[in-house]
Short mmCIF file of C-alpha atoms in Angstrom, two decimals:
data_model
loop_
_atom_site.label_atom_id
_atom_site.label_comp_id
_atom_site.label_asym_id
_atom_site.label_seq_id
_atom_site.Cartn_x
_atom_site.Cartn_y
_atom_site.Cartn_z
CA GLU A 8 11.97 -134.35 -144.54
CA ALA A 9 12.41 -136.22 -141.02
CA GLN A 10 13.49 -134.07 -138.54
CA VAL A 11 13.60 -132.77 -134.55
CA THR A 12 13.14 -128.48 -134.73
CA GLN A 13 14.46 -126.69 -132.02
CA ASN A 14 13.73 -122.74 -131.36
CA PRO A 15 15.35 -120.34 -130.80
CA ARG A 16 18.91 -121.94 -132.32
CA TYR A 17 20.80 -118.75 -129.93
CA LEU A 18 18.85 -116.40 -126.71
CA ILE A 19 20.79 -114.57 -124.40
CA THR A 20 18.59 -113.36 -121.54
CA VAL A 21 18.49 -112.64 -117.89
CA THR A 22 18.75 -114.00 -114.88
CA GLY A 23 15.23 -114.62 -113.27
CA LYS A 24 13.23 -113.94 -116.35
CA LYS A 25 11.08 -117.47 -118.13
CA LEU A 26 12.15 -118.84 -120.96
CA THR A 27 11.20 -122.22 -123.21
CA VAL A 28 13.07 -123.71 -125.89
CA THR A 29 10.46 -125.23 -127.69
CA CYS A 30 11.07 -128.97 -129.57
CA SER A 31 8.96 -130.77 -132.26
CA GLN A 32 9.37 -133.11 -134.43
CA ASN A 33 7.70 -135.11 -137.62
CA MET A 34 8.72 -138.50 -137.27
CA ASN A 35 5.61 -139.81 -134.77
CA HIS A 36 8.36 -140.62 -132.90
CA GLU A 37 7.29 -141.98 -128.84
CA TYR A 38 10.44 -141.35 -127.28
CA MET A 39 11.69 -137.48 -126.34
CA SER A 40 14.78 -136.07 -124.28
CA TRP A 41 16.68 -133.06 -123.65
CA TYR A 42 20.12 -132.65 -122.95
CA ARG A 43 22.46 -130.30 -121.67
CA GLN A 44 26.32 -130.75 -122.96
CA ASP A 45 28.51 -128.43 -121.14
CA PRO A 46 32.95 -128.31 -121.47
CA GLY A 47 34.40 -131.66 -119.76
CA LEU A 48 30.54 -133.09 -118.59
CA GLY A 49 29.73 -134.40 -121.92
CA LEU A 50 25.75 -134.26 -122.66
CA ARG A 51 23.86 -135.17 -119.73
CA GLN A 52 19.88 -135.56 -119.58
CA ILE A 53 17.69 -133.67 -118.14
CA TYR A 54 14.40 -134.90 -118.82
CA TYR A 55 13.02 -137.52 -121.16
CA SER A 56 8.82 -138.97 -122.47
CA MET A 57 8.19 -142.13 -123.22
CA ASN A 58 4.83 -141.10 -124.93
CA VAL A 59 1.82 -138.69 -124.33
CA GLU A 60 1.84 -136.92 -120.84
CA VAL A 61 4.57 -139.24 -119.46
CA THR A 62 7.48 -137.50 -118.50
CA ASP A 63 9.99 -138.70 -116.07
CA LYS A 64 13.36 -136.64 -114.54
CA GLY A 65 16.87 -137.05 -116.26
CA ASP A 66 20.18 -136.97 -114.05
CA VAL A 67 20.17 -132.93 -114.45
CA PRO A 68 16.42 -131.96 -114.24
CA GLU A 69 16.43 -129.43 -111.25
CA GLY A 70 15.80 -125.93 -112.27
CA TYR A 71 13.46 -126.90 -115.55
CA LYS A 72 10.34 -128.30 -116.62
CA VAL A 73 8.58 -130.31 -119.55
CA SER A 74 5.30 -131.03 -120.77
CA ARG A 75 4.69 -133.45 -123.38
CA LYS A 76 0.78 -132.77 -123.85
CA GLU A 77 1.10 -133.92 -127.93
CA LYS A 78 3.30 -136.47 -128.93
CA ARG A 79 5.07 -133.91 -131.35
CA ASN A 80 5.91 -131.58 -129.24
CA PHE A 81 8.02 -131.16 -126.40
CA PRO A 82 9.00 -127.31 -124.35
CA LEU A 83 11.64 -126.96 -122.23
CA ILE A 84 10.63 -124.75 -119.44
CA LEU A 85 13.25 -122.73 -117.23
CA GLU A 86 10.68 -120.44 -114.95
CA SER A 87 13.54 -119.09 -113.60
CA PRO A 88 17.13 -118.93 -115.55
CA SER A 89 20.74 -118.72 -113.62
CA PRO A 90 23.75 -118.57 -115.00
CA ASN A 91 24.32 -121.84 -113.91
CA GLN A 92 21.80 -122.83 -116.88
CA THR A 93 24.12 -121.68 -119.46
CA SER A 94 24.71 -124.30 -122.06
CA LEU A 95 24.32 -126.18 -125.19
CA TYR A 96 20.87 -127.50 -125.18
CA PHE A 97 19.73 -130.95 -127.59
CA CYS A 98 16.71 -132.13 -127.92
CA ALA A 99 16.01 -135.80 -129.33
CA SER A 100 13.39 -138.19 -130.23
CA ARG A 101 13.11 -142.02 -131.01
CA TYR A 102 11.39 -144.40 -131.37
CA GLN A 103 10.42 -147.13 -129.04
CA GLY A 104 12.99 -149.84 -127.68
CA ALA A 105 16.15 -148.53 -126.13
CA GLN A 106 18.61 -150.38 -129.00
CA GLN A 107 16.25 -147.17 -131.41
CA PRO A 108 18.61 -144.71 -132.13
CA GLN A 109 18.13 -140.81 -131.15
CA HIS A 110 17.76 -138.35 -133.49
CA PHE A 111 19.11 -134.55 -132.38
CA GLY A 112 17.31 -131.21 -133.17
CA ASP A 113 20.17 -128.79 -134.15
CA GLY A 114 20.74 -127.43 -130.66
CA THR A 115 19.57 -124.14 -128.41
CA ARG A 116 23.02 -122.29 -126.73
CA LEU A 117 21.07 -120.60 -124.35
CA SER A 118 23.65 -117.82 -122.10
CA ILE A 119 21.72 -116.64 -119.04
CA LEU A 120 23.56 -113.34 -117.93
CA ARG B 13 34.24 -142.39 -111.68
CA LYS B 14 31.92 -141.49 -114.77
CA GLU B 15 29.44 -144.24 -115.46
CA VAL B 16 31.04 -144.49 -119.41
CA GLU B 17 34.90 -143.21 -119.88
CA GLN B 18 36.31 -142.30 -122.62
CA ASP B 19 40.30 -140.80 -123.84
CA PRO B 20 39.46 -137.63 -124.24
CA GLY B 21 42.55 -137.29 -126.87
CA PRO B 22 42.26 -135.56 -129.20
CA PHE B 23 43.95 -138.67 -131.38
CA ASN B 24 46.35 -136.45 -134.20
CA VAL B 25 46.71 -139.20 -137.24
CA PRO B 26 47.76 -138.54 -140.68
CA GLU B 27 45.41 -139.68 -143.73
CA GLY B 28 45.75 -142.86 -144.30
CA ALA B 29 45.99 -144.09 -140.57
CA THR B 30 43.79 -146.29 -138.45
CA VAL B 31 43.08 -145.31 -135.50
CA ALA B 32 41.39 -146.90 -132.82
CA PHE B 33 38.97 -145.52 -129.80
CA ASN B 34 38.04 -147.16 -126.16
CA CYS B 35 35.18 -146.37 -123.93
CA THR B 36 34.77 -148.69 -120.83
CA TYR B 37 31.45 -148.37 -119.20
CA SER B 38 30.63 -149.77 -115.36
CA ASN B 39 26.59 -151.03 -114.97
CA SER B 40 26.96 -153.91 -116.20
CA ALA B 41 23.22 -154.21 -116.76
CA SER B 42 23.58 -151.91 -120.12
CA GLN B 43 22.55 -153.89 -122.84
CA SER B 44 22.50 -151.18 -126.10
CA PHE B 45 25.56 -149.33 -127.10
CA PHE B 46 26.42 -146.55 -129.56
CA TRP B 47 28.79 -144.93 -131.22
CA TYR B 48 27.55 -141.07 -132.17
CA ARG B 49 29.70 -138.62 -134.49
CA GLN B 50 29.72 -134.92 -133.52
CA ASP B 51 31.18 -132.61 -135.21
CA CYS B 52 31.83 -128.87 -133.64
CA ARG B 53 28.79 -127.11 -132.58
CA LYS B 54 26.23 -129.26 -134.31
CA GLU B 55 24.29 -131.84 -133.01
CA PRO B 56 25.35 -135.66 -132.12
CA LYS B 57 24.64 -138.25 -135.74
CA LEU B 58 24.77 -141.76 -134.53
CA LEU B 59 27.41 -144.07 -136.51
CA MET B 60 26.43 -147.03 -135.60
CA SER B 61 24.95 -149.25 -133.37
CA VAL B 62 27.06 -151.73 -131.52
CA TYR B 63 26.56 -155.22 -131.69
CA SER B 64 27.45 -158.45 -129.36
CA SER B 65 29.57 -159.83 -132.05
CA GLY B 66 30.89 -156.95 -133.57
CA ASN B 67 29.54 -155.35 -136.58
CA GLU B 68 31.64 -153.59 -139.60
CA ASP B 69 30.31 -150.16 -141.87
CA GLY B 70 32.80 -149.58 -144.24
CA ARG B 71 35.63 -148.31 -142.95
CA PHE B 72 34.10 -148.56 -139.23
CA THR B 73 33.98 -151.63 -136.77
CA ALA B 74 32.50 -151.85 -133.88
CA GLN B 75 33.34 -154.05 -131.02
CA LEU B 76 31.82 -155.03 -127.50
CA ASN B 77 32.97 -156.87 -124.91
CA ARG B 78 30.71 -156.95 -122.41
CA ALA B 79 33.10 -159.49 -120.31
CA SER B 80 35.33 -156.70 -119.54
CA GLN B 81 32.92 -153.79 -120.08
CA TYR B 82 34.58 -152.23 -123.02
CA ILE B 83 33.42 -150.61 -126.31
CA SER B 84 35.97 -150.09 -129.14
CA LEU B 85 35.73 -148.36 -132.83
CA LEU B 86 37.99 -148.80 -135.22
CA ILE B 87 38.36 -146.62 -138.49
CA ARG B 88 40.27 -147.88 -141.09
CA ASP B 89 42.00 -145.40 -143.91
CA SER B 90 41.14 -142.50 -142.03
CA LYS B 91 39.74 -139.48 -143.99
CA LEU B 92 39.88 -135.59 -143.57
CA SER B 93 36.61 -135.58 -143.16
CA ASP B 94 36.50 -138.07 -140.53
CA SER B 95 37.92 -135.06 -138.11
CA ALA B 96 35.19 -134.92 -134.62
CA THR B 97 34.91 -135.74 -131.68
CA TYR B 98 33.01 -139.49 -131.35
CA LEU B 99 31.09 -139.90 -128.55
CA CYS B 100 30.11 -143.13 -126.65
CA VAL B 101 26.95 -143.55 -125.87
CA VAL B 102 25.30 -146.64 -123.18
CA ASN B 103 21.41 -147.34 -122.94
CA ARG B 104 21.37 -147.77 -118.84
CA GLY B 105 18.40 -150.06 -118.88
CA SER B 106 16.99 -152.23 -120.55
CA GLY B 107 13.59 -152.59 -122.57
CA ASN B 108 11.94 -149.12 -123.55
CA THR B 109 13.75 -147.56 -120.60
CA GLY B 110 15.57 -144.12 -121.80
CA LYS B 111 18.29 -143.41 -119.93
CA LEU B 112 21.17 -142.61 -122.25
CA ILE B 113 24.93 -142.08 -121.03
CA PHE B 114 27.37 -140.58 -122.97
CA GLY B 115 31.22 -140.50 -122.83
CA GLN B 116 32.64 -136.72 -122.99
CA GLY B 117 33.75 -138.00 -126.28
CA THR B 118 37.05 -138.46 -128.09
CA THR B 119 38.49 -135.68 -130.21
CA LEU B 120 39.97 -136.94 -133.46
CA GLN B 121 41.89 -134.50 -135.99
CA VAL B 122 42.64 -136.41 -139.78
CA LYS B 123 45.80 -134.14 -141.01
CA PRO B 124 46.86 -134.20 -144.53
#
């Protein structure tokens, strides 16, 4: 089954404790992206990757890191999480081409205390 | 001003009604347009792409007006299962560039 898989689905943690949210897709998509969704603000792009070893900042990259060492994986790293990073996070992937639809993972709900 | 603006609603309509949502975008260079559907606490899913000539998929019709920079979604014969949030999505760039800009979403509640 074609899918984008994120882990964990839910996480409650404390300020400053490094965490990684994994994202994996099995569709051989070149493009992958991370979003956060907050009430009243909608979905905002954090980082995206056009292909292996090619990453770029989205609209809200501060406090996050990503890597793209393999085509299928695109982890999101919070080196020193803070409460303002409490949010619902989605990973997405698609084929190359701006007109291609994105496939989203199920989401990760992060709470930083 | 937000780059993609939608009326958040909620739109409360009876089953069988026809409902229309509009969305405006500010970047005239935008090339690709979509409507996504999001159920509560779930991931967004593509409902339909929006083409310049307008397009229809069953009970759903999407229109694009480049001159006025707005996109619309029409839902005919609303079903209870259409209750969801509808996200207007615009690709800021062209070619392979990746910046999708999401509207806040319009919430639809279809009542029996």
